[in-house]
CSV table of C-alpha atoms in Angstrom, one decimal:
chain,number,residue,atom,x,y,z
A,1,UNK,CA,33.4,-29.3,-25.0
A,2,UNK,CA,31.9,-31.0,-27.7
A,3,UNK,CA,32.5,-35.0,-29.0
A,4,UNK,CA,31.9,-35.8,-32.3
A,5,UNK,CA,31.9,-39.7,-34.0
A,6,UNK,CA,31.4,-40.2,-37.2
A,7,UNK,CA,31.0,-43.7,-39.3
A,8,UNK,CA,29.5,-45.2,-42.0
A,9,UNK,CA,32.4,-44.9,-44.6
A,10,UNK,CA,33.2,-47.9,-47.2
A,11,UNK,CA,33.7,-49.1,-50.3
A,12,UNK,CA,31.3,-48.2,-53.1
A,13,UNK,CA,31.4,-48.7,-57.1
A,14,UNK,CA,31.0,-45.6,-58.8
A,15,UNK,CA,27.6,-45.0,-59.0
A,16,UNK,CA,26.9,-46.1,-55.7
A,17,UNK,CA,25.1,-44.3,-52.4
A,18,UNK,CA,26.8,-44.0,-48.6
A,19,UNK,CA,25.0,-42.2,-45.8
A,20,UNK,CA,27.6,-40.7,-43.3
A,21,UNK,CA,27.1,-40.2,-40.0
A,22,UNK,CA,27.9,-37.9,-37.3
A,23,UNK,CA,26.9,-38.3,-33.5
A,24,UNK,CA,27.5,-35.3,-31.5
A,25,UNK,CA,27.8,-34.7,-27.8
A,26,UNK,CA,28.2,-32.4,-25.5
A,27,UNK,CA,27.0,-28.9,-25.0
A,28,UNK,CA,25.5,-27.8,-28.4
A,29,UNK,CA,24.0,-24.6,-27.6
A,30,UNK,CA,26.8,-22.3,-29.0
A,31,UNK,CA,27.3,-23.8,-32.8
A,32,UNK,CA,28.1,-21.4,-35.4
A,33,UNK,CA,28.2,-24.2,-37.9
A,34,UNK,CA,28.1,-27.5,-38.8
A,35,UNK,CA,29.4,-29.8,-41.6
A,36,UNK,CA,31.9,-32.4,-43.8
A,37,UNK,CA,35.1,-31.8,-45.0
A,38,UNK,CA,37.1,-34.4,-47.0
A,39,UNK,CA,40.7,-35.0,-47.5
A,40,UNK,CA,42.1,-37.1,-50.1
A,41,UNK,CA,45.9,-38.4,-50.2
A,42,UNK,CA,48.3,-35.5,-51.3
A,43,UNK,CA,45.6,-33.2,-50.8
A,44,UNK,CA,44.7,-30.5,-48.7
A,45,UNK,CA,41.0,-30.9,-46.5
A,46,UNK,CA,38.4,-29.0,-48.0
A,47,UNK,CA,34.8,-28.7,-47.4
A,48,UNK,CA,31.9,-30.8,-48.8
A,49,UNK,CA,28.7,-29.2,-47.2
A,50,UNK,CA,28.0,-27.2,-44.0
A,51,UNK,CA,24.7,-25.9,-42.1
A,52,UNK,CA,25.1,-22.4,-41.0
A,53,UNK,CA,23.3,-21.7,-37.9
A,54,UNK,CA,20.2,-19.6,-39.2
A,55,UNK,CA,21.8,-19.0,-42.6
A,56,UNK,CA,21.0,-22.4,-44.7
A,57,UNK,CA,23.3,-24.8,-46.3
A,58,UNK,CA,26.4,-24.5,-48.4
A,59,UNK,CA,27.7,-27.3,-50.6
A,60,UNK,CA,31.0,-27.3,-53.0
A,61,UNK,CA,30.5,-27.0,-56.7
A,62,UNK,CA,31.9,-30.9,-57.4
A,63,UNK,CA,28.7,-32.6,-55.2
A,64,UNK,CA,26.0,-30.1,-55.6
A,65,UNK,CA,23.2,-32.3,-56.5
A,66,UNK,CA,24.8,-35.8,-55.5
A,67,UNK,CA,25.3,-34.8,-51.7
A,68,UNK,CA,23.1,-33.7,-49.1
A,69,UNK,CA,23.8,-32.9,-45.5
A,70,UNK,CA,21.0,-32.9,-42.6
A,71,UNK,CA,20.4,-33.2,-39.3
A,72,UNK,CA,18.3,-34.8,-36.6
A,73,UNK,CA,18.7,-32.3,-33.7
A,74,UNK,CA,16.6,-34.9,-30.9
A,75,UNK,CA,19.3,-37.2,-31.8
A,76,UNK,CA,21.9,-35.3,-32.1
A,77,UNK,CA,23.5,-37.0,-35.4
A,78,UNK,CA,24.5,-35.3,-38.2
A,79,UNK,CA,24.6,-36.8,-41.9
A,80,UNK,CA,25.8,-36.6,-45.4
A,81,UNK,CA,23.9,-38.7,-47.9
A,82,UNK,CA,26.2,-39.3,-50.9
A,83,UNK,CA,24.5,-40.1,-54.3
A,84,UNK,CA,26.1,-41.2,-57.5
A,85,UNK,CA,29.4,-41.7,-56.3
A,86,UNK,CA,32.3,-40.9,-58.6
A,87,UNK,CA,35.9,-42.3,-57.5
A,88,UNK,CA,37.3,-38.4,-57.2
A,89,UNK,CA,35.0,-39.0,-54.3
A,90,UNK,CA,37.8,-41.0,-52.4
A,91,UNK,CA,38.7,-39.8,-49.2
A,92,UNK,CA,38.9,-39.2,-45.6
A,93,UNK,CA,35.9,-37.8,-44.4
A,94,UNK,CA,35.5,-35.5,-41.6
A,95,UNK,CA,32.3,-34.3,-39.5
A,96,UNK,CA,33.0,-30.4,-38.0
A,97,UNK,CA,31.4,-28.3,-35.7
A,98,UNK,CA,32.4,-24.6,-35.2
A,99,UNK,CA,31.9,-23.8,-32.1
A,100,UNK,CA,31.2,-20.6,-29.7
A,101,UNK,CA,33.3,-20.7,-26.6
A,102,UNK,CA,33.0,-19.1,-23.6
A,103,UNK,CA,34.8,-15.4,-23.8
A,104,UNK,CA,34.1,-15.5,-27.4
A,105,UNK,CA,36.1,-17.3,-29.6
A,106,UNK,CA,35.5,-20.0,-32.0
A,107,UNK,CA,36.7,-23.6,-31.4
A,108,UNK,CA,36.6,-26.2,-34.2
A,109,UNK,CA,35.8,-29.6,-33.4
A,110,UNK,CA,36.6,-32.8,-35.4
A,111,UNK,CA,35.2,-36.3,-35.9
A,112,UNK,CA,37.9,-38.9,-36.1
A,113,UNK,CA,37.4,-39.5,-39.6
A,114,UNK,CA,35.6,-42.0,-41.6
A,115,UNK,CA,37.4,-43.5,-45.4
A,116,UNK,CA,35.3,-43.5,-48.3
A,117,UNK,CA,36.5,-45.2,-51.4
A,118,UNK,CA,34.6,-45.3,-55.0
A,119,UNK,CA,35.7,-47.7,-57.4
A,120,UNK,CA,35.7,-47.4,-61.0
């Protein structure tokens, strides 16, 4: 079982910077992957950036260059640092982990969900 908690949404002009964050507990020994997804109103939740466990990081095409995810495994948090903040950047945002469970399946776990809103 895994709990994750993430924070540090807000409002931000266009332009602007946010650092998300994700605190993870729990047993961590089995993660496939880790990342953000977003989900604005009307619209479905896609990702934003993940870590692939041994296989490097994956961003989507609209915040290559203005996001970056990371990680600081002694304290088990998770971030996205957001950079030049455009208002198609409003939403919901949501830390994941993909799991391993015991017998073998895969389990996604979900932060609760932090807003981020860009004004023009």
């Amino acid at each position: 079982q895994l709990q994750l908690v993430d924070s540090g949404g807000g409002l931000v002009q266009a332009g602007g910077s946010l650092t998300l964050s994700c605190a993870v507990s729990g047993n961590r020994v089995n993660i496939n992957a880790q990342g953000w997804f977003r989900q604005a109103p009307g619209k479905q939740r896609e990702l934003v950036a993940s870590i692939i466990t041994g296989g490097g990081t994956k961003y989507a095409d609209s915040v290559k260059g203005r996001f970056t995810i990371s990680r600081d495994n002694a304290k088990n948090i998770m971030y996205l640092q957001m950079s030049s903040l455009k208002p198609e950047d409003t939403a919901v945002y949501y830390c994941n982990i993909e799991n391993w469970e015991l017998g073998g399946a895969l389990r996604d776990y979900w932060g609760q969900g932090t807003q981020v809103t860009v004004s023009s």
